[in-house]
Short mmCIF file of C-alpha atoms and ligand atoms in Angstrom, two decimals:
data_model
loop_
_atom_site.label_atom_id
_atom_site.label_comp_id
_atom_site.label_asym_id
_atom_site.label_seq_id
_atom_site.Cartn_x
_atom_site.Cartn_y
_atom_site.Cartn_z
CA MET A 1 181.72 184.56 76.79
CA SER A 2 183.50 181.21 76.49
CA LYS A 3 183.77 179.55 73.09
CA LYS A 4 181.32 176.70 72.55
CA LYS A 5 180.93 173.75 70.24
CA PHE A 6 177.50 172.96 68.81
CA GLY A 7 176.05 170.08 66.83
CA ILE A 8 173.38 170.66 64.19
CA LEU A 9 171.20 168.24 62.23
CA THR A 10 168.01 168.10 60.19
CA SER A 11 165.45 165.41 60.97
CA GLY A 12 162.11 164.17 59.61
CA GLY A 13 160.65 165.33 56.29
CA ASP A 14 162.79 167.87 54.47
CA ALA A 15 161.37 171.39 54.27
CA PRO A 16 162.40 174.37 52.14
CA GLY A 17 164.31 176.81 54.34
CA MET A 18 166.27 174.15 56.26
CA ASN A 19 169.42 175.11 54.35
CA ALA A 20 168.88 178.79 55.06
CA ALA A 21 168.64 177.99 58.78
CA ILE A 22 171.78 175.83 58.76
CA ARG A 23 173.73 178.52 56.93
CA SER A 24 172.59 181.19 59.31
CA PHE A 25 173.28 179.11 62.43
CA VAL A 26 176.77 178.21 61.24
CA ARG A 27 177.78 181.69 60.13
CA GLN A 28 176.43 183.42 63.21
CA SER A 29 178.13 180.87 65.49
CA LEU A 30 181.48 181.13 63.69
CA SER A 31 181.35 184.92 63.76
CA LYS A 32 181.19 184.74 67.56
CA GLY A 33 184.08 182.29 67.74
CA HIS A 34 182.05 179.11 68.31
CA GLU A 35 182.35 175.90 66.26
CA VAL A 36 179.63 173.84 64.59
CA PHE A 37 179.59 170.14 63.67
CA GLY A 38 176.96 169.12 61.08
CA PHE A 39 175.60 165.57 61.42
CA GLU A 40 174.44 163.77 58.27
CA ARG A 41 171.04 162.10 57.95
CA GLY A 42 169.51 163.35 61.17
CA TYR A 43 169.73 161.30 64.34
CA ASP A 44 171.21 158.37 62.39
CA GLY A 45 174.31 160.50 61.75
CA LEU A 46 174.47 161.35 65.44
CA ILE A 47 174.34 157.67 66.38
CA ASP A 48 176.90 156.69 63.72
CA SER A 49 179.10 159.73 64.34
CA LYS A 50 178.87 160.78 60.66
CA GLY A 51 179.40 164.36 59.65
CA ASP A 52 181.95 167.16 59.66
CA TRP A 53 182.90 170.50 61.11
CA LEU A 54 181.23 173.24 59.10
CA SER A 55 182.93 176.35 57.77
CA ASN A 56 181.64 179.56 56.23
CA ARG A 57 182.45 178.09 52.85
CA SER A 58 180.78 174.72 53.41
CA VAL A 59 177.44 176.47 53.87
CA GLY A 60 177.93 178.72 50.82
CA HIS A 61 175.40 178.67 47.96
CA ILE A 62 172.80 176.70 49.89
CA ILE A 63 170.42 179.49 50.92
CA GLN A 64 168.48 179.15 47.66
CA ARG A 65 168.36 175.34 47.65
CA GLY A 66 165.38 173.25 48.76
CA GLY A 67 165.80 170.05 50.78
CA THR A 68 168.65 169.83 53.27
CA PHE A 69 172.30 169.57 52.33
CA LEU A 70 172.94 167.71 55.62
CA LYS A 71 170.36 165.11 54.47
CA THR A 72 167.68 163.82 56.77
CA SER A 73 166.05 160.65 58.09
CA ARG A 74 163.26 159.42 60.32
CA SER A 75 165.53 157.44 62.64
CA GLN A 76 163.92 154.36 64.11
CA ARG A 77 167.01 153.61 66.20
CA PHE A 78 166.86 156.95 68.02
CA ARG A 79 163.54 155.85 69.55
CA GLU A 80 165.48 153.35 71.65
CA LYS A 81 167.41 154.39 74.75
CA GLU A 82 170.33 152.15 73.84
CA PHE A 83 170.93 154.18 70.66
CA ARG A 84 170.32 157.52 72.38
CA ALA A 85 173.14 156.54 74.75
CA ILE A 86 175.39 156.04 71.71
CA ALA A 87 174.29 159.45 70.40
CA ASN A 88 175.24 160.96 73.75
CA ASP A 89 178.68 159.31 73.47
CA THR A 90 179.11 160.94 70.04
CA LEU A 91 178.34 164.36 71.51
CA LYS A 92 180.82 163.76 74.35
CA ASN A 93 183.55 162.45 72.03
CA LEU A 94 183.28 165.57 69.91
CA SER A 95 183.13 167.77 73.06
CA LEU A 96 179.88 169.33 71.88
CA ASP A 97 178.15 171.63 74.37
CA ALA A 98 174.68 171.57 72.82
CA LEU A 99 172.61 170.30 69.90
CA CYS A 100 170.40 172.20 67.46
CA VAL A 101 167.75 170.11 65.65
CA ILE A 102 165.82 171.43 62.66
CA GLY A 103 162.63 169.40 62.23
CA GLY A 104 159.10 168.77 63.43
CA ASN A 105 157.17 167.28 66.34
CA GLY A 106 158.73 163.79 66.32
CA SER A 107 162.26 165.20 66.07
CA PHE A 108 161.66 167.56 68.99
CA LYS A 109 160.18 164.81 71.14
CA GLY A 110 163.37 162.79 70.60
CA LEU A 111 165.58 165.77 71.44
CA GLU A 112 163.64 166.54 74.60
CA VAL A 113 164.08 162.95 75.80
CA LEU A 114 167.80 162.99 74.95
CA CYS A 115 168.33 166.26 76.87
CA SER A 116 166.56 165.04 79.95
CA GLU A 117 168.17 161.57 79.95
CA PHE A 118 171.74 162.86 79.57
CA ASN A 119 171.51 166.38 81.03
CA LEU A 120 172.19 168.02 77.66
CA ILE A 121 171.22 171.35 76.15
CA GLY A 122 169.03 171.23 73.03
CA VAL A 123 167.11 173.63 70.85
CA GLY A 124 164.59 172.95 68.09
CA ILE A 125 164.06 175.01 64.94
CA PRO A 126 160.53 174.30 63.61
CA ALA A 127 160.56 173.05 60.03
CA THR A 128 157.70 171.16 58.41
CA ILE A 129 155.42 171.90 55.49
CA ASP A 130 152.56 170.53 57.63
CA ASN A 131 152.82 173.57 59.95
CA ASP A 132 151.53 171.42 62.80
CA ILE A 133 153.96 172.18 65.62
CA LEU A 134 152.27 172.87 68.93
CA ASN A 135 152.27 176.60 69.78
CA VAL A 136 154.34 177.49 66.72
CA LYS A 137 152.66 179.94 64.41
CA GLU A 138 154.70 179.22 61.31
CA ALA A 139 157.25 176.49 60.64
CA LEU A 140 159.98 176.66 57.98
CA GLY A 141 158.81 175.24 54.68
CA PHE A 142 155.13 175.98 55.07
CA ASP A 143 155.17 179.20 53.07
CA THR A 144 157.04 177.63 50.14
CA ALA A 145 154.84 174.52 50.09
CA TRP A 146 151.71 176.66 50.24
CA ASN A 147 152.84 178.83 47.33
CA THR A 148 153.98 175.81 45.28
CA ALA A 149 150.65 174.06 45.80
CA VAL A 150 148.66 177.17 44.88
CA GLU A 151 150.61 177.45 41.63
CA MET A 152 149.91 173.77 40.84
CA VAL A 153 146.21 173.96 41.73
CA ASP A 154 145.78 177.07 39.56
CA LYS A 155 147.00 174.94 36.65
CA VAL A 156 144.60 172.14 37.53
CA ARG A 157 141.77 174.68 37.49
CA ASP A 158 142.37 175.29 33.77
CA THR A 159 141.51 171.67 33.05
CA ALA A 160 138.58 171.65 35.48
CA GLU A 161 137.08 174.69 33.75
CA SER A 162 137.80 173.55 30.20
CA HIS A 163 136.12 170.17 30.77
CA ASP A 164 133.47 171.16 33.32
CA ARG A 165 134.92 168.68 35.77
CA VAL A 166 134.93 168.20 39.52
CA ILE A 167 138.59 167.74 40.37
CA LEU A 168 139.74 166.43 43.75
CA ILE A 169 143.28 167.44 44.65
CA GLU A 170 145.11 165.64 47.44
CA VAL A 171 147.63 167.70 49.39
CA MET A 172 150.09 166.80 52.17
CA GLY A 173 149.79 167.53 55.87
CA ARG A 174 149.75 164.12 57.55
CA ASP A 175 147.02 164.50 60.25
CA SER A 176 146.85 168.27 60.05
CA ALA A 177 144.58 170.23 57.73
CA ASN A 178 146.59 173.45 58.17
CA LEU A 179 148.27 173.29 54.77
CA ALA A 180 145.10 172.03 53.04
CA GLU A 181 143.04 174.89 54.48
CA ALA A 182 145.60 177.53 53.53
CA ILE A 183 145.71 176.17 49.96
CA GLY A 184 141.92 175.87 49.77
CA ILE A 185 141.38 179.49 50.75
CA SER A 186 144.06 180.75 48.37
CA VAL A 187 142.73 178.90 45.31
CA GLY A 188 139.07 179.54 46.07
CA ALA A 189 138.31 175.82 46.41
CA GLN A 190 134.70 174.73 46.73
CA PHE A 191 135.51 172.64 49.79
CA VAL A 192 138.46 171.51 51.93
CA LEU A 193 137.96 167.89 52.93
CA SER A 194 139.95 166.55 55.85
CA HIS A 195 137.66 163.89 57.29
CA GLU A 196 134.98 161.50 56.09
CA ASN A 197 132.54 163.10 58.55
CA GLN A 198 132.42 165.96 56.06
CA PHE A 199 131.36 163.83 53.07
CA ASP A 200 127.66 164.79 53.13
CA GLU A 201 128.41 168.46 53.60
CA ALA A 202 130.94 168.41 50.78
CA VAL A 203 128.59 166.63 48.35
CA LEU A 204 125.86 169.14 49.12
CA SER A 205 128.25 172.01 48.58
CA ILE A 206 129.24 170.65 45.14
CA GLN A 207 125.61 169.97 44.18
CA ASN A 208 124.54 173.49 45.18
CA SER A 209 127.40 175.02 43.30
CA LEU A 210 126.74 173.05 40.09
CA ALA A 211 123.04 173.86 40.34
CA SER A 212 123.96 177.53 40.17
CA SER A 213 125.94 179.02 37.30
CA LYS A 214 129.18 177.17 38.19
CA LYS A 215 130.28 174.46 35.80
CA SER A 216 133.38 173.07 37.54
CA CYS A 217 134.65 172.52 41.05
CA LEU A 218 137.96 172.13 42.87
CA ILE A 219 138.03 170.17 46.10
CA ILE A 220 141.17 170.09 48.26
CA CYS A 221 141.54 166.77 50.14
CA LEU A 222 143.92 166.09 53.00
CA GLU A 223 146.22 163.13 52.35
CA SER A 224 145.40 159.83 54.04
CA PRO A 225 146.97 156.34 54.17
CA GLN A 226 146.62 154.64 50.76
CA ASN A 227 144.73 157.78 49.58
CA LYS A 228 141.60 156.38 51.22
CA LEU A 229 139.89 159.71 51.85
CA ILE A 230 140.18 161.00 48.28
CA ASN A 231 139.35 157.59 46.76
CA ASP A 232 136.26 157.07 48.93
CA PHE A 233 135.06 160.58 48.25
CA GLN A 234 135.46 160.19 44.51
CA LYS A 235 133.38 157.00 44.61
CA LEU A 236 130.67 158.85 46.50
CA ILE A 237 130.49 161.85 44.20
CA ASP A 238 130.47 159.61 41.14
CA LEU A 239 127.29 158.10 42.58
CA LYS A 240 125.70 161.37 43.67
CA ILE A 241 126.78 163.73 40.89
CA THR A 242 126.01 162.54 37.39
CA THR A 243 126.09 165.91 35.59
CA ASN A 244 129.89 166.31 35.66
CA GLU A 245 132.84 163.95 35.40
CA SER A 246 135.25 163.74 38.31
CA ARG A 247 139.02 163.37 38.32
CA LYS A 248 141.62 163.24 41.05
CA CYS A 249 145.11 164.62 41.26
CA ILE A 250 147.66 163.74 43.95
CA LEU A 251 150.14 166.62 44.29
CA GLY A 252 152.69 164.60 46.32
CA TYR A 253 156.32 165.53 46.90
CA VAL A 254 156.37 168.56 44.59
CA GLN A 255 154.92 170.36 47.61
CA ARG A 256 157.99 169.61 49.72
CA GLY A 257 160.67 170.49 47.21
CA GLY A 258 161.93 173.56 45.44
CA SER A 259 163.75 176.74 46.22
CA PRO A 260 162.55 178.29 49.51
CA SER A 261 160.42 181.42 49.34
CA ALA A 262 161.88 184.71 50.54
CA ARG A 263 159.79 184.30 53.70
CA ASP A 264 161.19 180.85 54.49
CA ARG A 265 164.75 182.14 54.02
CA TRP A 266 163.94 185.06 56.31
CA LEU A 267 162.40 182.78 58.93
CA GLY A 268 165.42 180.47 58.67
CA TYR A 269 167.71 183.40 59.45
CA HIS A 270 165.69 184.56 62.46
CA PHE A 271 165.02 181.09 63.87
CA ALA A 272 168.74 180.30 63.71
CA LYS A 273 169.63 183.57 65.43
CA ASP A 274 167.16 182.82 68.24
CA ALA A 275 168.35 179.22 68.47
CA LEU A 276 171.95 180.33 68.99
CA SER A 277 171.01 182.82 71.67
CA ASN A 278 168.81 180.19 73.31
CA LEU A 279 171.71 177.69 73.43
CA LEU A 280 174.12 180.26 74.84
CA ASN A 281 171.76 181.09 77.70
CA ALA A 282 170.29 177.65 78.45
CA LYS A 283 170.79 175.56 81.58
CA GLN A 284 172.10 171.97 81.41
CA GLY A 285 169.30 169.47 80.80
CA SER A 286 167.04 172.00 79.11
CA PHE A 287 165.29 171.85 75.77
CA GLY A 288 163.45 174.67 73.99
CA VAL A 289 161.85 175.43 70.64
CA VAL A 290 162.21 178.79 68.90
CA GLY A 291 159.44 180.55 66.98
CA LEU A 292 156.83 180.03 69.69
CA LYS A 293 153.66 182.12 69.67
CA ILE A 294 153.62 184.75 72.39
O1 F6P B 1 155.76 165.85 57.47
C1 F6P B 1 155.87 166.21 56.13
C2 F6P B 1 155.24 165.18 55.26
O2 F6P B 1 155.45 165.57 53.92
C3 F6P B 1 153.76 164.90 55.52
O3 F6P B 1 152.94 165.87 54.93
C4 F6P B 1 153.63 163.54 54.92
O4 F6P B 1 152.57 162.81 55.52
C5 F6P B 1 154.93 162.89 55.24
O5 F6P B 1 155.86 163.93 55.43
C6 F6P B 1 155.45 161.96 54.17
O6 F6P B 1 156.62 161.40 54.62
P1 F6P B 1 157.63 160.52 53.77
O7 F6P B 1 158.74 161.41 53.36
O8 F6P B 1 158.11 159.51 54.73
O9 F6P B 1 156.87 159.97 52.62
#
Protein backbone atom coordinates (compact mmCIF):
# COMPACT_ATOMS: atom_id res chain seq x y z
CA MET A 1 0.00 0.00 0.00
CA SER A 2 1.30 3.48 -0.87
CA LYS A 3 2.46 5.76 1.92
CA LYS A 4 -0.03 8.46 2.86
CA LYS A 5 -0.01 11.77 4.68
CA PHE A 6 -2.83 12.54 7.11
CA GLY A 7 -3.90 15.63 9.03
CA ILE A 8 -5.41 15.35 12.50
CA LEU A 9 -7.11 17.93 14.72
CA THR A 10 -9.41 18.20 17.73
CA SER A 11 -12.42 20.49 17.52
CA GLY A 12 -15.25 21.71 19.79
CA GLY A 13 -15.31 21.09 23.54
CA ASP A 14 -12.34 19.12 24.84
CA ALA A 15 -13.11 15.60 26.06
CA PRO A 16 -11.01 13.17 28.10
CA GLY A 17 -9.64 10.51 25.76
CA MET A 18 -8.85 12.90 22.89
CA ASN A 19 -5.13 12.57 23.65
CA ALA A 20 -5.36 8.78 23.76
CA ALA A 21 -6.97 8.84 20.29
CA ILE A 22 -4.33 11.21 18.85
CA ARG A 23 -1.53 9.07 20.25
CA SER A 24 -3.02 5.92 18.86
CA PHE A 25 -3.73 7.41 15.43
CA VAL A 26 -0.20 8.79 15.14
CA ARG A 27 1.59 5.68 16.32
CA GLN A 28 -0.47 3.29 14.23
CA SER A 29 -0.01 5.48 11.14
CA LEU A 30 3.75 5.82 11.63
CA SER A 31 4.14 2.10 12.19
CA LYS A 32 2.67 1.54 8.72
CA GLY A 33 4.96 4.12 7.14
CA HIS A 34 2.43 6.97 6.86
CA GLU A 35 2.96 10.53 8.16
CA VAL A 36 0.70 12.65 10.37
CA PHE A 37 0.47 16.44 10.68
CA GLY A 38 -1.23 17.73 13.85
CA PHE A 39 -3.12 21.03 13.49
CA GLU A 40 -3.37 23.31 16.54
CA ARG A 41 -6.66 24.74 17.80
CA GLY A 42 -9.00 22.78 15.58
CA TYR A 43 -10.16 24.21 12.26
CA ASP A 44 -8.53 27.55 13.09
CA GLY A 45 -5.13 25.83 12.89
CA LEU A 46 -6.12 24.32 9.56
CA ILE A 47 -7.07 27.73 8.19
CA ASP A 48 -3.92 29.39 9.57
CA SER A 49 -1.67 26.47 8.67
CA LYS A 50 -0.48 26.12 12.29
CA GLY A 51 0.85 22.85 13.58
CA ASP A 52 3.61 20.31 13.07
CA TRP A 53 4.47 16.83 11.89
CA LEU A 54 3.98 14.41 14.76
CA SER A 55 6.44 11.74 15.85
CA ASN A 56 6.21 8.79 18.21
CA ARG A 57 7.91 10.94 20.81
CA SER A 58 5.70 14.00 20.38
CA VAL A 59 2.68 11.94 21.43
CA GLY A 60 4.48 10.36 24.40
CA HIS A 61 3.10 10.76 27.93
CA ILE A 62 -0.25 12.11 26.79
CA ILE A 63 -2.43 9.01 27.11
CA GLN A 64 -3.18 9.81 30.77
CA ARG A 65 -3.82 13.53 30.24
CA GLY A 66 -7.25 15.14 29.97
CA GLY A 67 -7.99 17.92 27.49
CA THR A 68 -6.21 17.88 24.14
CA PHE A 69 -2.54 18.60 23.65
CA LEU A 70 -3.32 19.84 20.11
CA LYS A 71 -5.69 22.40 21.70
CA THR A 72 -9.15 23.02 20.35
CA SER A 73 -11.56 25.75 19.24
CA ARG A 74 -15.08 26.31 18.01
CA SER A 75 -14.03 27.98 14.76
CA GLN A 76 -16.45 30.59 13.52
CA ARG A 77 -14.40 31.17 10.37
CA PHE A 78 -14.68 27.55 9.25
CA ARG A 79 -18.45 28.07 8.87
CA GLU A 80 -17.71 30.27 5.86
CA LYS A 81 -16.82 28.81 2.47
CA GLU A 82 -14.11 31.40 1.92
CA PHE A 83 -12.18 30.06 4.94
CA ARG A 84 -12.87 26.42 4.08
CA ALA A 85 -11.20 27.14 0.73
CA ILE A 86 -8.13 28.39 2.66
CA ALA A 87 -8.24 25.22 4.77
CA ASN A 88 -8.28 23.18 1.56
CA ASP A 89 -5.22 25.11 0.35
CA THR A 90 -3.42 24.20 3.59
CA LEU A 91 -4.16 20.51 3.03
CA LYS A 92 -2.90 20.75 -0.57
CA ASN A 93 0.24 22.68 0.39
CA LEU A 94 1.14 20.01 2.92
CA SER A 95 0.24 17.25 0.39
CA LEU A 96 -2.16 15.70 2.89
CA ASP A 97 -4.30 12.84 1.56
CA ALA A 98 -7.01 12.92 4.22
CA LEU A 99 -8.12 14.56 7.46
CA CYS A 100 -9.08 12.99 10.80
CA VAL A 101 -11.22 15.18 13.10
CA ILE A 102 -11.82 14.31 16.74
CA GLY A 103 -14.92 16.13 17.98
CA GLY A 104 -18.70 16.24 18.04
CA ASN A 105 -21.69 17.01 15.83
CA GLY A 106 -20.72 20.54 14.77
CA SER A 107 -17.16 19.49 13.94
CA PHE A 108 -18.38 16.58 11.82
CA LYS A 109 -20.87 18.74 9.96
CA GLY A 110 -18.00 21.06 9.01
CA LEU A 111 -15.81 18.16 7.89
CA GLU A 112 -18.59 16.66 5.79
CA VAL A 113 -19.09 19.98 3.99
CA LEU A 114 -15.33 20.38 3.44
CA CYS A 115 -15.03 16.86 1.98
CA SER A 116 -17.89 17.34 -0.42
CA GLU A 117 -16.87 20.85 -1.51
CA PHE A 118 -13.25 19.94 -2.25
CA ASN A 119 -13.47 16.20 -2.99
CA LEU A 120 -11.46 15.28 0.12
CA ILE A 121 -11.39 12.24 2.37
CA GLY A 122 -12.38 12.78 6.01
CA VAL A 123 -13.09 10.70 9.06
CA GLY A 124 -14.60 11.70 12.41
CA ILE A 125 -13.73 10.23 15.81
CA PRO A 126 -16.66 10.91 18.20
CA ALA A 127 -15.59 12.82 21.30
CA THR A 128 -17.96 14.76 23.54
CA ILE A 129 -18.98 14.41 27.15
CA ASP A 130 -22.57 15.12 26.00
CA ASN A 131 -22.69 11.73 24.23
CA ASP A 132 -25.16 13.19 21.75
CA ILE A 133 -23.75 12.10 18.39
CA LEU A 134 -26.34 10.66 16.05
CA ASN A 135 -26.12 6.85 15.83
CA VAL A 136 -23.03 6.72 18.03
CA LYS A 137 -23.46 4.63 21.14
CA GLU A 138 -20.61 6.09 23.15
CA ALA A 139 -18.39 9.08 22.44
CA LEU A 140 -14.93 9.63 23.93
CA GLY A 141 -15.09 11.55 27.19
CA PHE A 142 -18.55 10.47 28.25
CA ASP A 143 -17.38 7.71 30.57
CA THR A 144 -14.87 9.95 32.36
CA ALA A 145 -17.33 12.83 32.73
CA TRP A 146 -19.99 10.46 34.03
CA ASN A 147 -17.65 8.98 36.64
CA THR A 148 -16.32 12.41 37.66
CA ALA A 149 -19.84 13.77 38.11
CA VAL A 150 -20.93 10.75 40.14
CA GLU A 151 -17.98 11.24 42.48
CA MET A 152 -18.88 14.93 42.90
CA VAL A 153 -22.59 14.30 43.44
CA ASP A 154 -21.82 11.64 46.06
CA LYS A 155 -19.99 14.37 47.99
CA VAL A 156 -22.92 16.76 47.62
CA ARG A 157 -25.18 14.05 49.05
CA ASP A 158 -23.27 14.21 52.35
CA THR A 159 -24.34 17.83 52.78
CA ALA A 160 -27.89 17.16 51.59
CA GLU A 161 -28.27 14.40 54.18
CA SER A 162 -26.56 16.24 57.02
CA HIS A 163 -28.78 19.32 56.59
CA ASP A 164 -31.97 17.65 55.34
CA ARG A 165 -31.80 19.73 52.19
CA VAL A 166 -33.14 19.49 48.66
CA ILE A 167 -30.08 20.06 46.49
CA LEU A 168 -30.35 20.79 42.77
CA ILE A 169 -27.22 19.90 40.82
CA GLU A 170 -26.71 21.27 37.33
CA VAL A 171 -24.75 19.08 34.93
CA MET A 172 -23.52 19.62 31.36
CA GLY A 173 -24.97 18.18 28.17
CA ARG A 174 -26.05 21.19 26.12
CA ASP A 175 -29.44 20.09 24.67
CA SER A 176 -29.01 16.43 25.48
CA ALA A 177 -30.07 14.78 28.73
CA ASN A 178 -27.90 11.70 28.09
CA LEU A 179 -25.20 12.63 30.59
CA ALA A 180 -27.74 13.95 33.13
CA GLU A 181 -29.75 10.72 32.98
CA ALA A 182 -26.67 8.52 33.33
CA ILE A 183 -25.55 10.53 36.37
CA GLY A 184 -29.05 10.57 37.86
CA ILE A 185 -29.38 6.80 37.70
CA SER A 186 -25.90 6.23 39.12
CA VAL A 187 -26.36 8.52 42.13
CA GLY A 188 -29.93 7.46 42.85
CA ALA A 189 -31.27 10.97 42.25
CA GLN A 190 -34.89 11.71 43.09
CA PHE A 191 -35.47 13.23 39.66
CA VAL A 192 -33.61 14.16 36.46
CA LEU A 193 -34.92 17.47 35.18
CA SER A 194 -34.24 18.38 31.57
CA HIS A 195 -37.23 20.54 30.66
CA GLU A 196 -39.65 22.90 32.37
CA ASN A 197 -42.54 20.68 31.23
CA GLN A 198 -41.40 18.33 33.99
CA PHE A 199 -41.67 20.91 36.80
CA ASP A 200 -45.00 19.67 38.23
CA GLU A 201 -43.95 16.05 38.07
CA ALA A 202 -40.64 16.83 39.75
CA VAL A 203 -42.25 18.86 42.57
CA LEU A 204 -44.71 16.04 43.22
CA SER A 205 -41.90 13.52 43.29
CA ILE A 206 -40.00 15.58 45.90
CA GLN A 207 -43.14 16.15 47.98
CA ASN A 208 -43.98 12.44 47.98
CA SER A 209 -40.48 11.51 48.91
CA LEU A 210 -40.27 14.00 51.80
CA ALA A 211 -43.69 12.87 53.02
CA SER A 212 -42.26 9.38 53.41
CA SER A 213 -39.24 8.62 55.56
CA LYS A 214 -36.78 10.51 53.30
CA LYS A 215 -35.33 13.71 54.70
CA SER A 216 -33.22 14.97 51.78
CA CYS A 217 -33.32 14.94 48.00
CA LEU A 218 -30.91 15.23 45.08
CA ILE A 219 -32.21 16.55 41.78
CA ILE A 220 -30.04 16.46 38.65
CA CYS A 221 -30.80 19.37 36.29
CA LEU A 222 -29.65 19.68 32.70
CA GLU A 223 -27.70 22.88 32.03
CA SER A 224 -29.50 25.73 30.27
CA PRO A 225 -28.56 29.23 29.06
CA GLN A 226 -27.97 31.52 32.07
CA ASN A 227 -28.89 28.52 34.31
CA LYS A 228 -32.56 29.35 33.71
CA LEU A 229 -33.89 25.83 34.24
CA ILE A 230 -32.24 25.27 37.62
CA ASN A 231 -32.96 28.84 38.81
CA ASP A 232 -36.65 28.69 37.84
CA PHE A 233 -37.04 25.29 39.43
CA GLN A 234 -35.45 26.41 42.67
CA LYS A 235 -37.87 29.36 42.84
CA LEU A 236 -40.77 26.98 42.35
CA ILE A 237 -39.74 24.47 44.99
CA ASP A 238 -39.03 27.24 47.47
CA LEU A 239 -42.68 28.20 47.07
CA LYS A 240 -44.08 24.67 47.13
CA ILE A 241 -41.80 22.97 49.65
CA THR A 242 -41.50 24.74 52.97
CA THR A 243 -40.35 21.79 55.11
CA ASN A 244 -36.78 21.68 53.74
CA GLU A 245 -34.27 24.27 52.57
CA SER A 246 -33.05 24.10 48.99
CA ARG A 247 -29.60 24.76 47.57
CA LYS A 248 -28.13 24.56 44.10
CA CYS A 249 -24.76 23.45 42.87
CA ILE A 250 -23.42 23.99 39.33
CA LEU A 251 -20.83 21.30 38.56
CA GLY A 252 -19.43 23.09 35.48
CA TYR A 253 -16.12 22.34 33.78
CA VAL A 254 -14.87 19.83 36.35
CA GLN A 255 -16.99 17.37 34.36
CA ARG A 256 -14.96 17.95 31.19
CA GLY A 257 -11.49 17.77 32.68
CA GLY A 258 -9.29 15.20 34.32
CA SER A 259 -7.42 12.07 33.43
CA PRO A 260 -9.43 9.84 31.06
CA SER A 261 -10.92 6.64 32.45
CA ALA A 262 -9.51 3.31 31.32
CA ARG A 263 -12.59 2.95 29.10
CA ASP A 264 -12.03 6.29 27.34
CA ARG A 265 -8.38 5.39 26.69
CA TRP A 266 -9.51 2.03 25.32
CA LEU A 267 -12.15 3.65 23.12
CA GLY A 268 -9.57 6.19 21.92
CA TYR A 269 -7.30 3.35 20.82
CA HIS A 270 -10.04 1.48 18.95
CA PHE A 271 -11.63 4.56 17.37
CA ALA A 272 -8.22 5.65 16.06
CA LYS A 273 -7.53 2.19 14.65
CA ASP A 274 -10.88 2.20 12.84
CA ALA A 275 -10.35 5.78 11.65
CA LEU A 276 -7.03 4.86 10.06
CA SER A 277 -8.46 1.85 8.30
CA ASN A 278 -11.43 3.95 7.18
CA LEU A 279 -9.12 6.59 5.65
CA LEU A 280 -7.00 4.00 3.87
CA ASN A 281 -10.05 2.46 2.21
CA ALA A 282 -12.16 5.56 1.53
CA LYS A 283 -13.04 7.05 -1.85
CA GLN A 284 -12.27 10.70 -2.70
CA GLY A 285 -15.02 13.05 -1.51
CA SER A 286 -16.19 10.72 1.24
CA PHE A 287 -16.71 11.36 4.92
CA GLY A 288 -17.42 8.80 7.64
CA VAL A 289 -17.66 8.57 11.42
CA VAL A 290 -16.27 5.64 13.40
CA GLY A 291 -17.95 4.07 16.42
CA LEU A 292 -21.36 3.86 14.79
CA LYS A 293 -24.02 1.58 16.26
CA ILE A 294 -24.61 -1.52 14.17
O1 LIG B 1 -20.18 19.98 24.30
C1 LIG B 1 -19.58 19.89 25.54
C2 LIG B 1 -20.01 21.01 26.42
O2 LIG B 1 -19.31 20.90 27.63
C3 LIG B 1 -21.52 21.13 26.67
O3 LIG B 1 -21.95 20.23 27.65
C4 LIG B 1 -21.63 22.57 27.06
O4 LIG B 1 -22.92 23.08 26.78
C5 LIG B 1 -20.61 23.24 26.20
O5 LIG B 1 -19.67 22.25 25.85
C6 LIG B 1 -19.90 24.39 26.86
O6 LIG B 1 -19.04 24.94 25.94
P1 LIG B 1 -17.93 26.05 26.23
O7 LIG B 1 -16.64 25.34 26.34
O8 LIG B 1 -17.96 26.89 25.01
O9 LIG B 1 -18.33 26.74 27.47
